[in-house]
Short mmCIF file of C-alpha atoms and ligand atoms in Angstrom, two decimals:
data_model
loop_
_atom_site.label_atom_id
_atom_site.label_comp_id
_atom_site.label_asym_id
_atom_site.label_seq_id
_atom_site.Cartn_x
_atom_site.Cartn_y
_atom_site.Cartn_z
CA MET A 1 0.00 0.00 0.00
CA LYS A 2 1.28 3.46 -0.82
CA GLN A 3 2.26 5.54 2.21
CA ILE A 4 -0.51 8.06 1.64
CA ASP A 5 -3.14 5.29 1.31
CA ARG A 6 -1.92 3.84 4.56
CA LEU A 7 -2.17 7.20 6.36
CA SER A 8 -5.59 7.70 4.83
CA ALA A 9 -6.78 4.26 6.00
CA LEU A 10 -5.65 5.28 9.51
CA GLY A 11 -7.93 8.33 9.41
CA LEU A 12 -5.65 11.13 8.21
CA PHE A 13 -8.37 12.74 6.09
CA ASP A 14 -11.45 11.66 8.02
CA ALA A 15 -10.55 12.08 11.67
CA ARG A 16 -11.79 15.27 13.34
CA VAL A 17 -9.63 15.84 16.38
CA PRO A 18 -8.50 18.84 18.44
CA ARG A 19 -5.25 20.72 17.89
CA TYR A 20 -4.52 20.19 21.58
CA THR A 21 -3.37 23.68 22.46
CA SER A 22 -4.71 22.61 25.85
CA TYR A 23 -5.91 19.41 27.47
CA PRO A 24 -8.74 19.18 28.20
CA THR A 25 -9.79 21.37 25.27
CA ALA A 26 -11.95 24.46 25.76
CA PRO A 27 -15.27 22.79 24.73
CA VAL A 28 -14.91 20.57 27.81
CA PHE A 29 -14.88 23.54 30.19
CA SER A 30 -17.94 23.85 32.43
CA PRO A 31 -19.73 26.76 34.12
CA ALA A 32 -19.05 25.13 37.48
CA VAL A 33 -15.70 26.96 37.46
CA GLY A 34 -15.80 30.76 37.38
CA ALA A 35 -14.70 33.96 39.06
CA PRO A 36 -14.54 32.64 42.68
CA GLU A 37 -12.24 29.76 41.64
CA GLN A 38 -10.25 32.18 39.46
CA ALA A 39 -9.72 34.59 42.39
CA ALA A 40 -8.73 31.78 44.77
CA ALA A 41 -6.22 30.27 42.31
CA LEU A 42 -4.71 33.65 41.42
CA GLY A 43 -4.41 34.61 45.09
CA ALA A 44 -2.57 31.37 45.86
CA LEU A 45 0.10 31.81 43.16
CA PRO A 46 3.66 31.67 44.49
CA PRO A 47 4.88 35.30 44.25
CA ASP A 48 8.43 34.30 43.37
CA VAL A 49 7.57 32.33 40.20
CA PRO A 50 7.11 34.63 37.18
CA VAL A 51 3.90 34.25 35.19
CA SER A 52 3.03 34.63 31.51
CA VAL A 53 0.31 37.04 30.48
CA TYR A 54 -1.95 36.75 27.43
CA LEU A 55 -3.98 39.77 26.48
CA HIS A 56 -6.75 39.49 23.90
CA ILE A 57 -7.76 42.34 21.58
CA PRO A 58 -10.89 41.08 19.80
CA PHE A 59 -11.12 43.72 17.05
CA CYS A 60 -10.21 43.91 13.38
CA GLU A 61 -10.86 46.62 10.84
CA ARG A 62 -11.35 43.94 8.19
CA LEU A 63 -12.74 40.49 8.80
CA CYS A 64 -10.89 38.00 6.60
CA TRP A 65 -13.25 35.30 5.42
CA PHE A 66 -10.97 32.38 6.27
CA CYS A 67 -10.36 33.48 9.86
CA ALA A 68 -11.61 31.35 12.74
CA CYS A 69 -10.20 33.57 15.50
CA ARG A 70 -12.37 35.21 18.20
CA THR A 71 -12.70 38.66 16.75
CA GLN A 72 -15.22 41.30 15.70
CA GLY A 73 -15.12 43.98 13.03
CA THR A 74 -15.08 47.69 13.75
CA GLN A 75 -14.60 50.73 11.54
CA THR A 76 -14.21 53.16 14.42
CA LEU A 77 -11.97 53.34 17.47
CA ALA A 78 -14.82 53.98 19.92
CA PRO A 79 -15.39 50.30 20.88
CA VAL A 80 -11.64 49.75 21.07
CA GLU A 81 -11.21 52.69 23.44
CA SER A 82 -13.96 51.51 25.75
CA TYR A 83 -12.49 47.99 25.65
CA ILE A 84 -9.15 49.38 26.84
CA ASP A 85 -11.01 51.07 29.72
CA THR A 86 -12.43 47.65 30.62
CA LEU A 87 -9.03 45.97 30.38
CA GLU A 88 -7.67 48.60 32.78
CA GLN A 89 -10.50 47.82 35.20
CA GLU A 90 -9.82 44.09 34.88
CA LEU A 91 -6.15 44.73 35.65
CA THR A 92 -7.15 46.70 38.76
CA LEU A 93 -9.34 43.79 39.88
CA LEU A 94 -6.48 41.36 39.24
CA SER A 95 -4.09 43.54 41.27
CA GLY A 96 -6.52 43.18 44.14
CA VAL A 97 -6.20 39.39 44.22
CA LEU A 98 -2.67 38.65 42.95
CA PRO A 99 0.06 38.15 45.55
CA LYS A 100 2.32 41.14 46.12
CA GLY A 101 5.65 40.89 44.34
CA LEU A 102 4.43 38.69 41.46
CA ARG A 103 6.33 39.40 38.22
CA MET A 104 5.58 38.74 34.57
CA GLY A 105 8.20 36.80 32.58
CA ARG A 106 6.33 36.99 29.28
CA MET A 107 3.49 38.87 27.71
CA HIS A 108 1.71 38.17 24.44
CA TRP A 109 -0.87 40.40 22.77
CA GLY A 110 -3.10 38.46 20.42
CA GLY A 111 -6.38 38.83 18.67
CA GLY A 112 -8.00 39.86 16.51
CA THR A 113 -5.56 42.58 15.68
CA PRO A 114 -3.67 44.20 18.56
CA THR A 115 -2.17 46.67 16.07
CA ILE A 116 -5.59 48.23 15.62
CA LEU A 117 -4.59 50.20 18.77
CA PRO A 118 -3.17 53.67 18.09
CA PRO A 119 0.13 54.57 19.83
CA ASP A 120 -1.52 56.32 22.82
CA LEU A 121 -3.68 53.27 23.61
CA ILE A 122 -0.69 50.93 23.19
CA LYS A 123 1.18 53.02 25.74
CA ARG A 124 -1.74 53.16 28.17
CA LEU A 125 -2.40 49.43 27.99
CA ALA A 126 1.25 48.44 28.40
CA GLN A 127 1.56 50.74 31.43
CA ALA A 128 -1.58 49.29 32.99
CA VAL A 129 -0.32 45.70 32.68
CA LYS A 130 3.12 46.58 34.02
CA ALA A 131 1.57 48.41 36.97
CA ALA A 132 -0.48 45.30 37.85
CA ILE A 133 2.26 42.72 37.20
CA PRO A 134 5.73 44.27 36.79
CA PRO A 135 7.94 42.52 34.22
CA THR A 136 11.12 40.64 35.08
CA ASP A 137 14.37 42.16 33.77
CA ASP A 138 14.65 39.58 30.98
CA TRP A 139 10.97 39.48 30.06
CA GLU A 140 9.75 38.77 26.53
CA PHE A 141 6.94 40.73 24.94
CA SER A 142 5.45 39.46 21.70
CA VAL A 143 2.66 40.93 19.58
CA GLU A 144 0.53 39.61 16.70
CA ILE A 145 0.83 42.12 13.90
CA ASP A 146 -1.30 42.55 10.80
CA PRO A 147 1.13 44.21 8.35
CA THR A 148 -1.75 46.10 6.71
CA MET A 149 -2.90 47.50 10.06
CA VAL A 150 0.32 48.89 11.49
CA ASP A 151 2.64 51.83 10.89
CA ARG A 152 5.97 53.11 12.21
CA ASP A 153 4.39 55.05 15.07
CA LYS A 154 2.56 51.98 16.35
CA ILE A 155 5.71 49.86 16.03
CA ALA A 156 7.67 52.57 17.87
CA ALA A 157 5.06 52.61 20.66
CA LEU A 158 5.18 48.81 20.97
CA ALA A 159 8.99 48.80 20.96
CA ALA A 160 9.03 51.54 23.62
CA ALA A 161 6.72 49.34 25.71
CA GLY A 162 9.30 46.54 25.43
CA MET A 163 8.13 44.45 22.44
CA ASN A 164 11.05 42.23 21.45
CA ARG A 165 9.25 39.57 19.42
CA ALA A 166 6.62 39.85 16.74
CA SER A 167 4.38 37.60 14.71
CA ILE A 168 3.05 38.79 11.37
CA GLY A 169 0.06 37.36 9.56
CA ILE A 170 0.79 36.49 5.93
CA GLN A 171 -1.30 33.40 5.02
CA ASP A 172 -0.55 33.56 1.26
CA PHE A 173 0.79 36.23 -1.11
CA ASP A 174 -1.05 35.10 -4.23
CA PRO A 175 -3.61 37.76 -5.32
CA GLN A 176 -6.25 35.18 -6.34
CA VAL A 177 -5.92 33.31 -3.05
CA GLN A 178 -6.06 36.61 -1.15
CA ALA A 179 -9.18 37.68 -3.06
CA ALA A 180 -10.84 34.34 -2.24
CA ILE A 181 -10.16 34.73 1.50
CA GLY A 182 -11.09 38.43 1.67
CA ARG A 183 -7.61 39.55 2.64
CA ALA A 184 -5.69 41.89 0.38
CA GLN A 185 -2.05 42.15 1.50
CA PRO A 186 0.58 43.32 -0.97
CA PHE A 187 4.07 41.86 -0.58
CA GLU A 188 5.61 45.36 -0.51
CA VAL A 189 3.47 46.39 2.48
CA THR A 190 4.53 43.23 4.32
CA ARG A 191 8.20 43.79 3.45
CA ASP A 192 8.10 47.39 4.70
CA CYS A 193 6.48 46.19 7.93
CA VAL A 194 9.26 43.60 8.41
CA ASP A 195 11.91 46.26 7.76
CA ASP A 196 10.29 48.56 10.34
CA LEU A 197 10.07 45.75 12.90
CA ARG A 198 13.73 44.84 12.42
CA ALA A 199 14.73 48.52 12.65
CA ALA A 200 12.78 48.70 15.92
CA GLY A 201 14.97 45.92 17.33
CA ILE A 202 12.77 42.84 16.89
CA THR A 203 15.09 39.85 17.19
CA SER A 204 12.59 37.05 16.75
CA LEU A 205 10.08 37.38 13.95
CA ASN A 206 7.40 34.77 13.22
CA ALA A 207 5.31 34.58 10.05
CA ASP A 208 1.91 32.84 9.94
CA LEU A 209 1.12 30.93 6.75
CA VAL A 210 -1.87 28.77 5.92
CA TYR A 211 -2.05 25.83 3.51
CA GLY A 212 -5.30 24.43 2.13
CA LEU A 213 -6.70 27.85 1.15
CA PRO A 214 -8.91 28.38 -1.91
CA TYR A 215 -7.08 28.23 -5.26
CA GLN A 216 -3.78 27.33 -3.60
CA ASP A 217 -1.67 25.04 -5.76
CA ALA A 218 1.96 23.97 -5.84
CA ALA A 219 3.12 26.93 -7.95
CA ARG A 220 1.29 29.50 -5.82
CA ILE A 221 2.40 28.20 -2.43
CA SER A 222 5.93 27.83 -3.76
CA ASP A 223 5.97 31.45 -4.86
CA THR A 224 4.54 32.55 -1.50
CA ILE A 225 7.25 30.65 0.36
CA ASP A 226 10.01 32.16 -1.80
CA LYS A 227 8.67 35.60 -0.93
CA VAL A 228 8.43 34.66 2.76
CA LEU A 229 12.02 33.40 2.75
CA SER A 230 13.16 36.70 1.24
CA LEU A 231 11.80 38.37 4.41
CA ALA A 232 14.15 36.19 6.51
CA PRO A 233 11.77 35.32 9.37
CA ASP A 234 13.12 33.39 12.35
CA ARG A 235 10.04 31.23 12.75
CA ILE A 236 7.20 30.02 10.60
CA ALA A 237 3.78 28.77 11.65
CA LEU A 238 2.30 26.74 8.79
CA PHE A 239 -1.32 26.11 9.77
CA GLY A 240 -3.65 23.77 7.92
CA TYR A 241 -6.72 25.79 6.96
CA ALA A 242 -9.48 24.87 9.43
CA HIS A 243 -12.72 25.11 7.48
CA VAL A 244 -15.33 25.29 10.24
CA PRO A 245 -18.19 27.40 8.80
CA TRP A 246 -20.59 26.09 11.45
CA MET A 247 -18.44 27.98 14.00
CA ALA A 248 -16.82 30.78 11.99
CA LYS A 249 -19.84 31.96 10.01
CA ARG A 250 -17.82 34.27 7.74
CA GLN A 251 -16.17 31.18 6.22
CA LYS A 252 -19.48 30.63 4.39
CA LEU A 253 -18.16 33.29 1.99
CA ILE A 254 -15.52 30.78 0.89
CA LYS A 255 -16.72 28.57 -1.94
CA GLU A 256 -15.99 24.99 -0.95
CA GLU A 257 -15.37 23.93 -4.54
CA THR A 258 -12.36 26.28 -4.63
CA LEU A 259 -10.64 24.49 -1.74
CA PRO A 260 -7.90 21.98 -2.57
CA ASP A 261 -9.05 18.40 -1.94
CA ASP A 262 -7.56 16.26 0.84
CA LEU A 263 -4.73 14.87 -1.23
CA ALA A 264 -3.84 18.23 -2.78
CA ARG A 265 -3.86 19.76 0.69
CA TYR A 266 -1.52 17.06 1.99
CA HIS A 267 0.89 17.69 -0.90
CA LEU A 268 0.79 21.45 -0.28
CA ALA A 269 1.86 20.88 3.33
CA GLU A 270 4.63 18.51 2.23
CA LEU A 271 5.90 20.90 -0.42
CA ALA A 272 5.92 23.81 2.00
CA ALA A 273 7.71 21.78 4.68
CA ASP A 274 10.37 20.62 2.18
CA LYS A 275 11.03 24.19 1.14
CA PHE A 276 11.53 25.36 4.72
CA LEU A 277 13.75 22.39 5.57
CA ASN A 278 15.84 22.99 2.41
CA ALA A 279 16.19 26.64 3.40
CA GLY A 280 17.81 25.55 6.68
CA PHE A 281 14.83 25.70 9.04
CA SER A 282 14.23 22.94 11.58
CA ALA A 283 10.78 21.39 11.87
CA ILE A 284 9.13 22.15 15.21
CA GLY A 285 6.23 19.96 16.26
CA ILE A 286 3.44 19.38 13.77
CA ASP A 287 3.28 22.75 12.04
CA HIS A 288 6.14 25.13 12.91
CA PHE A 289 9.64 25.77 11.59
CA ALA A 290 12.47 27.72 13.17
CA ARG A 291 16.00 28.79 12.28
CA PRO A 292 18.76 27.09 14.24
CA GLY A 293 19.52 29.28 17.24
CA ASP A 294 16.03 30.72 17.50
CA GLY A 295 14.49 30.19 20.95
CA LEU A 296 11.90 27.75 19.62
CA GLU A 297 14.53 25.62 17.91
CA THR A 298 16.71 25.60 21.03
CA ALA A 299 13.70 24.61 23.13
CA MET A 300 12.92 21.75 20.74
CA ARG A 301 16.54 20.52 20.70
CA THR A 302 16.89 20.63 24.46
CA GLY A 303 13.51 19.03 25.24
CA HIS A 304 11.91 22.25 26.54
CA LEU A 305 9.35 22.79 23.81
CA ARG A 306 5.86 23.38 25.21
CA ARG A 307 2.40 23.89 23.77
CA ASN A 308 -0.11 26.47 24.94
CA PHE A 309 -3.04 28.44 23.54
CA GLN A 310 -0.75 30.35 21.18
CA GLY A 311 0.69 27.10 19.77
CA TYR A 312 4.30 26.03 20.22
CA THR A 313 6.36 28.02 22.67
CA ALA A 314 9.63 28.04 24.54
CA ASP A 315 7.70 29.51 27.47
CA THR A 316 8.15 27.40 30.58
CA CYS A 317 6.22 29.65 32.99
CA PRO A 318 3.77 27.25 34.64
CA THR A 319 1.03 29.87 34.91
CA LEU A 320 -0.63 31.84 32.14
CA ILE A 321 -2.94 34.69 33.10
CA GLY A 322 -5.45 35.43 30.33
CA ILE A 323 -6.79 38.98 30.22
CA GLY A 324 -9.64 40.29 28.07
CA ALA A 325 -12.75 38.78 26.47
CA SER A 326 -12.54 35.01 25.86
CA SER A 327 -8.99 34.70 27.25
CA ILE A 328 -8.11 31.49 29.03
CA SER A 329 -5.91 31.31 32.12
CA ARG A 330 -3.89 28.22 32.94
CA LEU A 331 -3.59 28.16 36.72
CA PRO A 332 -2.12 25.53 39.05
CA THR A 333 -5.65 24.24 39.75
CA GLY A 334 -6.79 24.18 36.11
CA TYR A 335 -8.25 26.40 33.40
CA VAL A 336 -10.53 29.41 33.66
CA GLN A 337 -11.96 31.22 30.63
CA ASN A 338 -13.22 34.80 30.65
CA ALA A 339 -16.67 35.53 29.20
CA ALA A 340 -16.25 35.23 25.44
CA ALA A 341 -18.62 37.89 24.10
CA THR A 342 -17.32 41.43 24.60
CA PRO A 343 -20.62 42.74 26.13
CA ALA A 344 -20.76 39.85 28.65
CA TYR A 345 -17.09 40.36 29.52
CA THR A 346 -17.60 44.12 29.93
CA GLN A 347 -20.64 43.61 32.16
CA ARG A 348 -18.78 41.31 34.52
CA ILE A 349 -15.87 43.69 34.91
CA ALA A 350 -18.16 46.72 35.29
CA ALA A 351 -19.90 44.85 38.13
CA GLY A 352 -16.54 44.57 39.86
CA GLN A 353 -16.16 40.83 39.27
CA LEU A 354 -13.37 38.89 37.62
CA ALA A 355 -14.53 37.74 34.16
CA GLY A 356 -14.02 33.95 34.50
CA VAL A 357 -17.24 32.10 33.58
CA ARG A 358 -16.13 28.60 32.52
CA GLY A 359 -13.28 26.31 33.36
CA HIS A 360 -11.98 22.98 34.39
CA VAL A 361 -10.37 21.72 37.59
CA MET A 362 -7.49 19.41 36.71
CA THR A 363 -7.50 15.98 38.31
CA ASP A 364 -4.29 13.95 38.66
CA ASP A 365 -5.46 11.91 35.69
CA ASP A 366 -5.97 15.09 33.61
CA LEU A 367 -2.47 16.30 34.49
CA LEU A 368 -0.93 13.02 33.40
CA ARG A 369 -2.86 12.89 30.12
CA ALA A 370 -2.22 16.57 29.43
CA ARG A 371 1.52 16.01 29.69
CA ALA A 372 1.34 12.81 27.59
CA ILE A 373 -0.51 14.67 24.81
CA GLU A 374 1.84 17.65 25.05
CA MET A 375 4.91 15.39 24.78
CA LEU A 376 3.54 13.73 21.64
CA MET A 377 2.55 17.07 20.07
CA CYS A 378 5.95 18.63 20.90
CA ASP A 379 8.50 15.80 20.76
CA PHE A 380 6.59 12.97 18.98
CA ARG A 381 7.71 10.96 21.99
CA LEU A 382 5.95 10.05 25.19
CA ASP A 383 8.57 9.43 27.85
CA ARG A 384 7.26 6.41 29.73
CA ARG A 385 9.91 6.71 32.43
CA VAL A 386 8.20 9.98 33.44
CA LEU A 387 4.59 9.14 32.60
CA SER A 388 3.22 5.70 33.20
CA ASN A 389 0.24 4.00 34.78
CA ASP A 390 -1.91 1.04 33.78
CA GLU A 391 -4.26 3.09 31.61
CA LEU A 392 -1.54 5.00 29.78
CA ASP A 393 0.41 1.78 29.27
CA ALA A 394 -2.67 0.08 27.82
CA THR A 395 -3.23 3.01 25.43
CA CYS A 396 0.44 2.84 24.36
CA ALA A 397 0.00 -0.86 23.59
CA GLU A 398 -3.19 -0.21 21.58
CA ILE A 399 -1.42 2.48 19.59
CA ALA A 400 1.52 0.17 18.86
CA ALA A 401 -0.90 -2.52 17.64
CA GLN A 402 -2.88 -0.10 15.49
CA TYR A 403 -0.09 1.95 13.92
CA GLY A 404 2.56 -0.76 13.45
CA ASP A 405 5.92 0.52 12.26
CA LEU A 406 4.67 4.12 12.13
CA VAL A 407 5.37 4.16 15.87
CA GLU A 408 7.89 2.49 18.13
CA LEU A 409 7.07 1.24 21.61
CA THR A 410 9.77 0.39 24.13
CA ASP A 411 9.80 0.32 27.93
CA GLU A 412 11.26 3.82 27.76
CA ALA A 413 9.03 5.58 25.28
CA LEU A 414 6.27 5.61 22.71
CA THR A 415 7.74 7.36 19.67
CA ILE A 416 5.95 8.47 16.51
CA ARG A 417 8.33 7.78 13.64
CA PRO A 418 8.73 10.44 10.91
CA ALA A 419 6.50 8.44 8.51
CA GLY A 420 3.67 8.56 11.05
CA ARG A 421 3.95 12.19 12.13
CA ALA A 422 1.06 13.38 9.97
CA LEU A 423 -1.11 11.29 12.34
CA THR A 424 0.17 12.96 15.52
CA ARG A 425 -3.10 14.69 16.46
CA ILE A 426 -5.00 11.46 15.90
CA ILE A 427 -2.53 9.41 17.95
CA ALA A 428 -2.53 12.02 20.72
CA SER A 429 -6.34 11.87 20.82
CA ALA A 430 -6.10 8.25 21.99
CA PHE A 431 -5.01 9.69 25.37
CA ASP A 432 -7.96 12.10 25.52
CA ALA A 433 -10.42 10.94 28.16
CA HIS A 434 -12.77 13.91 27.59
CA LYS A 435 -14.55 13.64 24.27
CA PRO A 436 -17.31 16.26 24.44
CA GLU A 437 -20.62 15.32 22.80
CA GLY A 438 -21.68 17.27 19.73
CA VAL A 439 -18.41 19.15 19.21
CA ARG A 440 -17.06 19.17 15.66
CA TYR A 441 -13.34 19.76 15.23
CA SER A 442 -11.42 20.55 12.04
CA GLN A 443 -9.72 17.83 10.02
CA ALA A 444 -6.47 16.39 11.34
CA SER A 445 -4.38 16.79 8.16
C1 SAM B 501 -5.48 36.05 15.39
S1 SAM B 501 -4.78 35.81 13.85
C2 SAM B 501 -3.70 37.21 14.05
C3 SAM B 501 -3.15 37.76 12.87
C4 SAM B 501 -3.44 39.21 12.54
N1 SAM B 501 -4.75 39.65 12.94
C5 SAM B 501 -3.33 39.24 11.06
O1 SAM B 501 -4.35 39.10 10.41
O2 SAM B 501 -2.24 39.39 10.53
C6 SAM B 501 -3.63 34.49 14.08
C7 SAM B 501 -3.44 33.52 12.96
O3 SAM B 501 -4.38 32.46 13.03
C8 SAM B 501 -4.37 31.79 11.78
N2 SAM B 501 -5.71 31.40 11.41
C9 SAM B 501 -6.84 32.15 11.51
N3 SAM B 501 -7.91 31.47 11.05
C10 SAM B 501 -7.47 30.26 10.65
C11 SAM B 501 -8.09 29.10 10.09
N4 SAM B 501 -9.38 29.08 9.82
N5 SAM B 501 -7.32 28.02 9.82
C12 SAM B 501 -6.00 28.05 10.09
N6 SAM B 501 -5.35 29.11 10.60
C13 SAM B 501 -6.07 30.20 10.89
C14 SAM B 501 -3.77 32.74 10.76
O4 SAM B 501 -2.55 32.24 10.27
C15 SAM B 501 -3.58 34.02 11.55
O5 SAM B 501 -2.46 34.75 11.15
S1 SF4 B 502 -6.74 37.05 10.08
FE1 SF4 B 502 -6.26 38.71 11.46
S2 SF4 B 502 -7.14 40.55 10.45
FE2 SF4 B 502 -8.05 38.79 9.48
S3 SF4 B 502 -9.97 38.50 10.63
FE3 SF4 B 502 -8.43 37.14 11.54
S4 SF4 B 502 -7.62 38.28 13.20
FE4 SF4 B 502 -8.68 39.75 11.89
#
């Protein structure tokens, strides 16, 4: 049987499984966990262990049709300004419960489009976070940047606030692909943005690309990647297009007949990966690439690669504090998610309450499975000397029986061999003990 037929028979194109940016995944969260649990867990944090902070800006001036992120369109700054007011109030509430002396080792601004903020709001917001949780001396500050929604003044304001890493959205440079996803983005605008970021001292630059978009073919993705390589990014995220129109309603604007079929999609991912590997990048986990020496590559090589809501990261802070609408905190006791809709989030904060409305308390079993899934997603290797009990061992044995020589099982580890890596999400899902009813995920390839 050809390799691709074998992967297909094992569910590569049919399985619908999570991306496991957390375990359990967000659809499992329940309303039994909310603001009181959030306050208790935050208050009990050890003050001497730095935390990571994620701050969500759920606004975009344009709403790209392919996008499945939690965002809302706005043509004016008024809702953005009032949202910043609310974030400031949330930070004041957090200051009231966090232990004195707690520091922030990392901060990430995501969205939506954080660069919708004008310089004065960037400054205000950064000051408010630092006042609530002062940064460590060697902190990292990364921002998601839409190259069409940023200018030198905004970059200067972000750099002045301490931004030292940036992630730019590219997706694809082909005009027909861009037209079909409702996202015009000239190469020249992107190149100027990269030049401005480098001039502002950004040392680690990530570029987001997506394969499986409408009209994408080998020639088009190849041309996009050549252009991306000319920008000399340090990291690449190469996401498979998640077509989930039942969740992201704007994806209904994408004509399904223009999407590459399963096999074409698989070949696009392979072609793109080959090009990055040939250009000297190292493969990181299932969908990232990094230059040797970049923090992500070092983390992968030294066994410190982790996975969180932003994807792969070298961040080893055990606690992530999510701020803003829909943000999720990872606390020692488990996960807490803020109210997702901006009005609901605003109401909670205006009433003087923390915004957590859903969550999950981690059991010992959850912690074990979470680490098993994370190891497979990061290292393609579950270290059985660290993680083992009867149930995990039984699952390892079932996987070995089902996947044959695509995996290797020894007393020390369950390893996914390179030929089986396209199945990583599916294999990881064998360790998932929470399969929520009625939740549809995107395809695994
Ligand atoms: C929150 S967006 C931030 C990017 C920024 N707003 C921009 O447009 O440049 C983060 C990334 O998620 C990815 N993404 C969004 N929707 C996706 C989908 N349906 N499938 C796969 N990746 C997606 C895109 O690569 C995007 O750059
Ligand atoms: S890709 Fe970026 S700009 Fe486009 S809708 Fe999503 S978050 Fe907004």
